[in-house]
Short mmCIF file of C-alpha atoms and ligand atoms in Angstrom, two decimals:
data_model
loop_
_atom_site.label_atom_id
_atom_site.label_comp_id
_atom_site.label_asym_id
_atom_site.label_seq_id
_atom_site.Cartn_x
_atom_site.Cartn_y
_atom_site.Cartn_z
CA MET A 699 74.82 88.40 142.73
CA SER A 700 75.04 84.82 141.49
CA SER A 701 77.76 84.06 139.01
CA LYS A 702 77.11 82.84 135.48
CA PRO A 703 77.34 79.08 135.13
CA THR A 704 80.03 77.61 133.00
CA GLY A 705 78.68 75.94 129.89
CA ARG A 706 79.80 72.63 128.50
CA ASN A 707 82.84 74.26 126.97
CA GLY A 708 83.91 76.20 130.03
CA SER A 709 83.62 79.33 127.91
CA SER A 710 82.33 82.80 128.67
CA ARG A 711 79.94 82.78 125.70
CA LYS A 712 76.35 83.75 126.23
CA ILE A 713 74.48 80.91 127.79
CA VAL A 714 70.90 79.73 127.47
CA TYR A 715 68.87 77.38 129.61
CA VAL A 716 67.19 74.73 127.49
CA ALA A 717 64.20 73.16 129.24
CA TYR A 718 63.10 69.98 127.51
CA THR A 719 59.52 69.02 128.35
CA GLY A 720 58.98 66.41 125.62
CA GLY A 721 57.28 66.52 122.24
CA THR A 722 58.30 65.33 118.81
CA ILE A 723 61.55 67.29 118.70
CA GLY A 724 63.39 64.88 121.00
CA MET A 725 61.53 61.68 120.21
CA ARG A 726 63.09 58.39 119.12
CA ARG A 727 61.68 56.10 116.49
CA GLY A 728 60.61 52.72 117.87
CA ASP A 729 58.46 49.74 116.87
CA SER A 730 55.28 51.51 117.95
CA GLY A 731 56.13 54.86 116.41
CA TYR A 732 57.80 57.95 117.89
CA SER A 733 58.07 58.32 121.66
CA PRO A 734 60.23 60.37 124.04
CA ALA A 735 63.16 58.56 125.68
CA PRO A 736 65.05 59.94 128.69
CA GLY A 737 68.59 61.03 127.84
CA TYR A 738 68.07 60.63 124.11
CA LEU A 739 67.93 64.33 123.22
CA ALA A 740 71.08 65.04 125.24
CA GLU A 741 72.84 62.35 123.18
CA ARG A 742 71.61 63.86 119.93
CA LEU A 743 72.69 67.35 120.94
CA ALA A 744 76.11 66.08 121.96
CA ALA A 745 76.44 64.64 118.45
CA MET A 746 75.83 68.02 116.80
CA PRO A 747 79.24 69.71 116.25
CA GLU A 748 77.52 72.92 115.15
CA LEU A 749 76.36 73.50 118.73
CA ASN A 750 80.00 74.17 119.63
CA HIS A 751 80.28 76.95 117.07
CA LEU A 752 81.22 80.30 118.53
CA ASP A 753 78.26 81.94 116.81
CA LEU A 754 75.97 79.96 119.07
CA PRO A 755 75.47 80.44 122.79
CA ASP A 756 76.53 77.77 125.17
CA TYR A 757 73.68 75.89 126.79
CA VAL A 758 72.64 73.82 129.75
CA LEU A 759 69.98 71.19 129.03
CA HIS A 760 67.42 70.42 131.68
CA GLU A 761 65.24 67.42 130.94
CA TYR A 762 61.94 66.96 132.75
CA ALA A 763 60.76 63.61 134.02
CA PRO A 764 58.62 62.19 132.67
CA LEU A 765 58.98 63.61 129.16
CA LEU A 766 55.52 64.42 127.93
CA ASP A 767 53.53 64.56 124.77
CA SER A 768 52.22 68.12 125.03
CA SER A 769 48.63 66.86 125.27
CA ASN A 770 49.59 65.95 128.83
CA VAL A 771 51.13 69.33 129.69
CA GLY A 772 49.05 71.58 131.93
CA PRO A 773 49.17 73.81 135.01
CA PRO A 774 51.61 71.65 137.06
CA GLU A 775 54.09 71.61 134.18
CA TRP A 776 53.64 75.36 133.54
CA GLU A 777 54.41 75.93 137.17
CA ALA A 778 57.54 73.77 136.95
CA ILE A 779 58.76 75.57 133.82
CA ALA A 780 58.04 79.04 135.23
CA GLY A 781 59.71 78.06 138.52
CA ASP A 782 62.83 76.81 136.72
CA ILE A 783 63.05 80.00 134.71
CA ALA A 784 62.79 82.05 137.90
CA THR A 785 65.38 79.92 139.72
CA ASN A 786 67.84 80.24 136.84
CA TYR A 787 66.86 83.75 135.82
CA GLN A 788 69.98 85.65 136.91
CA ARG A 789 72.42 83.06 135.66
CA PHE A 790 71.26 82.69 132.05
CA ASP A 791 70.90 85.12 129.16
CA GLY A 792 67.71 83.52 127.87
CA PHE A 793 65.51 80.46 127.94
CA VAL A 794 64.44 77.91 125.34
CA VAL A 795 61.53 75.62 126.16
CA LEU A 796 61.39 72.52 123.97
CA HIS A 797 57.76 71.53 123.84
CA GLY A 798 55.34 69.54 121.69
CA THR A 799 53.54 71.71 119.18
CA ASP A 800 50.02 70.46 119.95
CA THR A 801 49.51 72.59 123.05
CA MET A 802 52.44 74.96 122.64
CA ALA A 803 50.16 77.98 122.16
CA TYR A 804 48.35 77.17 125.43
CA SER A 805 51.62 76.87 127.33
CA ALA A 806 53.04 80.04 125.75
CA SER A 807 49.88 81.94 126.68
CA ALA A 808 49.91 80.64 130.25
CA LEU A 809 53.62 81.38 130.73
CA SER A 810 53.17 84.92 129.40
CA PHE A 811 50.81 85.65 132.29
CA MET A 812 52.71 83.64 134.90
CA LEU A 813 56.08 85.33 134.24
CA GLU A 814 55.32 88.82 135.44
CA GLY A 815 58.00 91.45 134.87
CA LEU A 816 59.93 89.30 132.38
CA ALA A 817 63.04 91.03 131.04
CA LYS A 818 64.74 88.16 129.20
CA PRO A 819 63.78 86.09 126.15
CA VAL A 820 61.72 82.92 126.63
CA LEU A 821 61.41 80.97 123.38
CA LEU A 822 59.11 77.99 123.00
CA THR A 823 59.96 75.74 120.10
CA GLY A 824 59.53 72.19 118.89
CA SER A 825 59.28 70.46 115.58
CA GLN A 826 57.05 68.41 113.35
CA ILE A 827 59.76 65.80 112.69
CA PRO A 828 62.21 64.64 115.40
CA LEU A 829 65.73 66.03 115.49
CA ALA A 830 67.07 62.51 115.01
CA GLU A 831 65.52 62.18 111.55
CA VAL A 832 67.51 63.19 108.49
CA ARG A 833 64.74 65.32 107.04
CA SER A 834 63.67 67.38 110.03
CA ASP A 835 62.64 70.92 110.86
CA ALA A 836 64.06 70.52 114.39
CA ARG A 837 67.64 71.60 113.75
CA GLU A 838 66.76 75.05 112.43
CA ASN A 839 64.06 75.61 115.01
CA LEU A 840 66.43 74.73 117.82
CA ILE A 841 69.46 76.67 116.59
CA THR A 842 67.53 79.83 115.76
CA SER A 843 65.64 79.70 119.07
CA MET A 844 68.94 79.41 120.93
CA MET A 845 70.33 82.41 119.04
CA LEU A 846 67.20 84.45 119.69
CA ALA A 847 67.24 83.48 123.37
CA ALA A 848 70.83 84.69 123.63
CA SER A 849 70.17 87.90 121.73
CA GLY A 850 68.86 89.90 124.69
CA GLU A 851 65.54 90.53 122.98
CA PRO A 852 62.61 89.88 122.81
CA ASN A 853 61.90 90.28 126.53
CA GLU A 854 58.72 88.25 126.42
CA VAL A 855 57.36 84.75 125.90
CA CYS A 856 57.61 83.90 122.20
CA LEU A 857 57.16 80.96 119.97
CA TYR A 858 59.61 80.25 117.15
CA LEU A 859 59.02 77.80 114.32
CA ASN A 860 59.90 77.65 110.66
CA GLY A 861 61.29 81.15 110.25
CA ALA A 862 58.51 82.87 112.19
CA LEU A 863 58.87 84.56 115.57
CA LEU A 864 55.45 84.96 117.15
CA ARG A 865 54.24 86.54 120.37
CA GLY A 866 53.35 83.47 122.43
CA ASN A 867 49.92 84.63 123.50
CA ARG A 868 48.98 85.56 119.92
CA ALA A 869 49.86 82.19 118.43
CA THR A 870 47.59 79.34 117.48
CA LYS A 871 48.32 75.99 115.86
CA VAL A 872 46.82 75.89 112.37
CA SER A 873 48.48 72.94 110.66
CA VAL A 874 48.77 69.34 111.75
CA GLY A 875 51.64 68.43 109.46
CA GLY A 876 53.07 71.62 107.94
CA PHE A 877 56.37 73.03 109.15
CA ASP A 878 54.56 76.38 109.35
CA ALA A 879 52.30 74.98 112.05
CA PHE A 880 51.50 78.31 113.76
CA GLU A 881 49.93 81.59 112.88
CA SER A 882 49.53 84.85 114.73
CA PRO A 883 46.23 85.76 113.11
CA ASN A 884 45.57 89.10 114.79
CA PHE A 885 49.04 90.45 115.41
CA PRO A 886 52.04 90.81 113.09
CA LEU A 887 54.98 88.46 113.40
CA LEU A 888 57.60 89.75 115.83
CA GLY A 889 60.25 88.62 113.40
CA SER A 890 61.07 86.68 110.27
CA VAL A 891 64.13 84.56 109.84
CA GLY A 892 65.39 83.96 106.33
CA VAL A 893 68.71 84.98 104.84
CA GLU A 894 68.34 87.99 107.11
CA VAL A 895 67.03 87.91 110.64
CA SER A 896 64.56 90.73 110.78
CA ILE A 897 63.04 91.61 114.14
CA ARG A 898 60.15 94.07 114.50
CA ARG A 899 61.65 96.00 117.43
CA ASP A 900 58.75 98.44 117.25
CA LEU A 901 56.39 95.62 118.29
CA LEU A 902 58.41 94.04 121.07
CA ARG A 903 57.22 94.49 124.62
CA PRO A 904 59.44 96.58 126.86
CA PRO A 905 61.42 94.63 129.46
CA GLY A 906 59.68 94.30 132.81
CA ALA A 907 60.62 97.19 135.06
CA ARG A 908 60.33 95.27 138.30
CA GLN A 909 61.78 91.95 139.34
CA LEU A 910 60.49 88.77 137.77
CA GLN A 911 57.65 87.30 139.75
CA VAL A 912 56.04 83.94 139.09
CA ARG A 913 52.26 83.95 139.39
CA THR A 914 50.37 80.73 139.82
CA LEU A 915 47.59 79.99 137.41
CA SER A 916 44.84 77.47 138.09
CA THR A 917 42.38 76.27 135.48
CA ASP A 918 39.96 74.98 138.13
CA GLY A 919 36.43 75.96 137.18
CA ILE A 920 37.41 77.21 133.70
CA VAL A 921 35.75 75.89 130.53
CA ALA A 922 35.73 76.64 126.82
CA LEU A 923 32.37 76.23 125.14
CA ARG A 924 32.03 76.20 121.37
CA LEU A 925 28.59 77.19 120.14
CA PHE A 926 27.04 75.43 117.15
CA PRO A 927 23.64 75.68 115.48
CA GLY A 928 21.26 73.49 117.49
CA ILE A 929 23.21 73.58 120.76
CA SER A 930 20.96 72.64 123.68
CA ALA A 931 20.30 75.52 126.07
CA SER A 932 19.48 73.10 128.89
CA LEU A 933 22.81 71.32 128.45
CA VAL A 934 24.60 74.67 128.50
CA GLU A 935 22.69 75.57 131.66
CA ARG A 936 23.92 72.40 133.34
CA LEU A 937 27.45 72.89 132.07
CA LEU A 938 27.62 76.34 133.63
CA GLU A 939 26.72 75.10 137.10
CA ASP A 940 29.00 75.35 140.12
CA PRO A 941 32.06 74.89 140.26
CA VAL A 942 32.36 76.72 136.92
CA ARG A 943 33.84 80.20 137.46
CA GLY A 944 34.93 81.27 134.00
CA VAL A 945 33.84 80.43 130.46
CA VAL A 946 35.39 81.22 127.12
CA LEU A 947 32.39 81.18 124.81
CA GLU A 948 33.36 80.53 121.21
CA THR A 949 30.78 82.38 119.16
CA PHE A 950 29.91 82.97 115.52
CA GLY A 951 31.42 85.76 113.41
CA ALA A 952 31.74 89.06 115.25
CA GLY A 953 30.61 87.46 118.51
CA ASN A 954 27.07 86.28 117.89
CA ALA A 955 25.00 83.49 119.46
CA PRO A 956 21.58 81.89 118.86
CA ALA A 957 19.10 84.30 120.48
CA ARG A 958 15.76 83.31 118.94
CA ASP A 959 14.11 81.43 121.79
CA GLY A 960 16.02 83.19 124.56
CA ALA A 961 16.78 80.00 126.49
CA LEU A 962 20.51 80.07 125.83
CA LEU A 963 20.70 83.75 126.75
CA ASP A 964 18.76 83.09 129.94
CA ALA A 965 21.21 80.35 130.88
CA LEU A 966 24.15 82.70 130.27
CA SER A 967 22.45 85.51 132.12
CA ARG A 968 21.78 83.35 135.18
CA ALA A 969 25.38 82.16 135.17
CA SER A 970 26.67 85.75 134.97
CA GLU A 971 24.44 86.76 137.88
CA ARG A 972 25.90 83.91 139.94
CA GLY A 973 29.38 85.40 139.29
CA VAL A 974 30.50 83.22 136.38
CA VAL A 975 32.66 85.32 134.04
CA VAL A 976 31.73 84.61 130.42
CA VAL A 977 34.15 85.89 127.75
CA ASN A 978 33.16 86.10 124.12
CA CYS A 979 35.78 84.92 121.58
CA THR A 980 35.01 84.37 117.93
CA GLN A 981 35.33 81.02 116.17
CA CYS A 982 36.85 82.90 113.22
CA LEU A 983 40.62 82.80 112.92
CA ARG A 984 40.94 86.49 112.12
CA GLY A 985 39.18 89.62 113.34
CA LYS A 986 37.67 90.64 116.61
CA VAL A 987 34.49 90.39 118.62
CA ASP A 988 32.22 93.40 118.48
CA MET A 989 28.96 92.70 120.26
CA SER A 990 27.39 95.97 119.16
CA GLY A 991 27.12 95.06 115.48
CA TYR A 992 24.21 92.58 115.51
CA ALA A 993 21.19 92.02 117.73
CA THR A 994 22.44 88.46 118.36
CA GLY A 995 25.67 89.88 119.75
CA ARG A 996 24.06 92.70 121.68
CA ALA A 997 21.85 90.15 123.44
CA LEU A 998 24.99 88.43 124.74
CA ALA A 999 26.31 91.70 126.16
CA GLU A 1000 22.95 92.18 127.89
CA ALA A 1001 23.31 88.68 129.35
CA GLY A 1002 26.53 89.86 131.07
CA VAL A 1003 28.98 88.37 128.57
CA VAL A 1004 32.18 90.39 128.12
CA GLY A 1005 33.98 90.80 124.79
CA GLY A 1006 37.30 89.07 124.19
CA ALA A 1007 38.12 91.34 121.22
CA ASP A 1008 40.84 89.67 119.12
CA MET A 1009 42.30 87.31 121.70
CA THR A 1010 42.95 83.73 120.73
CA VAL A 1011 40.96 81.19 122.71
CA GLU A 1012 44.27 79.97 124.16
CA ALA A 1013 45.11 83.46 125.43
CA ALA A 1014 41.58 84.11 126.73
CA LEU A 1015 41.62 80.83 128.71
CA ALA A 1016 45.01 81.66 130.20
CA LYS A 1017 44.04 85.24 131.04
CA LEU A 1018 40.76 84.23 132.63
CA SER A 1019 42.52 81.55 134.68
CA TYR A 1020 45.25 84.00 135.69
CA LEU A 1021 42.85 86.75 136.77
CA LEU A 1022 40.61 84.38 138.70
CA THR A 1023 43.64 82.84 140.41
CA LEU A 1024 44.71 86.33 141.51
CA GLY A 1025 41.56 86.35 143.60
CA MET A 1026 39.78 89.18 141.82
CA THR A 1027 36.03 89.58 142.06
CA PRO A 1028 33.98 88.67 138.96
CA ALA A 1029 33.42 92.39 138.27
CA GLN A 1030 37.17 93.06 138.42
CA VAL A 1031 37.89 90.09 136.16
CA ARG A 1032 35.29 91.29 133.65
CA ARG A 1033 36.91 94.73 133.52
CA SER A 1034 40.44 93.35 133.34
CA MET A 1035 39.66 90.98 130.46
CA ALA A 1036 39.54 94.03 128.14
CA VAL A 1037 42.85 95.46 129.41
CA ASN A 1038 46.05 94.66 127.55
CA LEU A 1039 48.24 92.93 130.15
CA ARG A 1040 50.89 91.05 128.12
CA GLY A 1041 50.26 92.12 124.54
CA GLU A 1042 47.52 89.50 124.14
CA ILE A 1043 44.74 91.86 123.04
CA SER A 1044 44.51 94.86 120.72
CA GLU A 1045 42.81 97.62 122.62
CA ALA A 1046 40.02 99.48 120.83
N1 LIG B 1256 51.97 65.18 119.81
C1 LIG B 1256 53.20 65.97 119.81
C2 LIG B 1256 53.16 66.88 121.01
O1 LIG B 1256 52.53 67.89 120.99
C3 LIG B 1256 53.31 66.74 118.56
C4 LIG B 1256 54.51 67.63 118.49
O2 LIG B 1256 55.42 67.57 119.26
O3 LIG B 1256 54.58 68.43 117.57
O4 LIG B 1256 53.77 66.58 122.00
#
């Protein structure tokens, strides 16, 4: 068994691994606005005496190079983060991933599928204002995430911001500038942090029974397609051509699509027959897809489209990518999309 690392203080306190990918939280103000600067966050953390408090876990900071705005984070970075968590898994009590908020819900969703059998907390957090600014949400987000990561629960990939603990694959960014940037529209918060820290233990996922295994996840051949009134069926037809393998179709209301002239449905039907997996997710923030309610939804089911129930688009994209990367057949992927794998979907 590998021994626990010694933190900065040489203490035997709980210890968390802090993986810094970039994002506003660690940015420095310069002439052309905020940008990440190597080594800068480490300096800022070293200047925070509260991080030495015995109520907080010790930490080891790992900074990625280059530091990225989260718009530039994708499968290679997810793989690096998941790999680092696996490498350091036995030696740390929990993991904090500092990440830009823009694509945090995508990364949290992807990591939830990639980290199979997770039995330790993985907390993604960031901030809307850099830690270095006087008026910033970063300090609380960081400190609480570190405490949650050291707490031994939740044993899943979560997102923490502004007093709200969310299941990572249920989260979506809803505000550009608010501190409460994320919502979990179809699943309750896993916890609320105010004067009291209140965790919904009844909702937490059980720790993985087997050893942690990192799965790769490729987004090759995956697209998201948002329907709108007037969308061209012939353009959709072309968009669904090879090498497309999986589509998250963002539909109206309970999962409906324009069905009047049949051309769009024909395009979807032909794609499904070729083995493209098309998953129906609603454009609405809340509620779930039910293709049996309206003729316009039923027609999609007849075209081979499978329902995404109440998954976020972020989670559906990650799940589709994950299942296709596992090498499943289109029929197996279609069946598995409806199965709850990581708490991402409410089963009927
Ligand atoms: N553009 C930044 C990013 O996502 C915003 C943030 O960090 O909140 O990296």
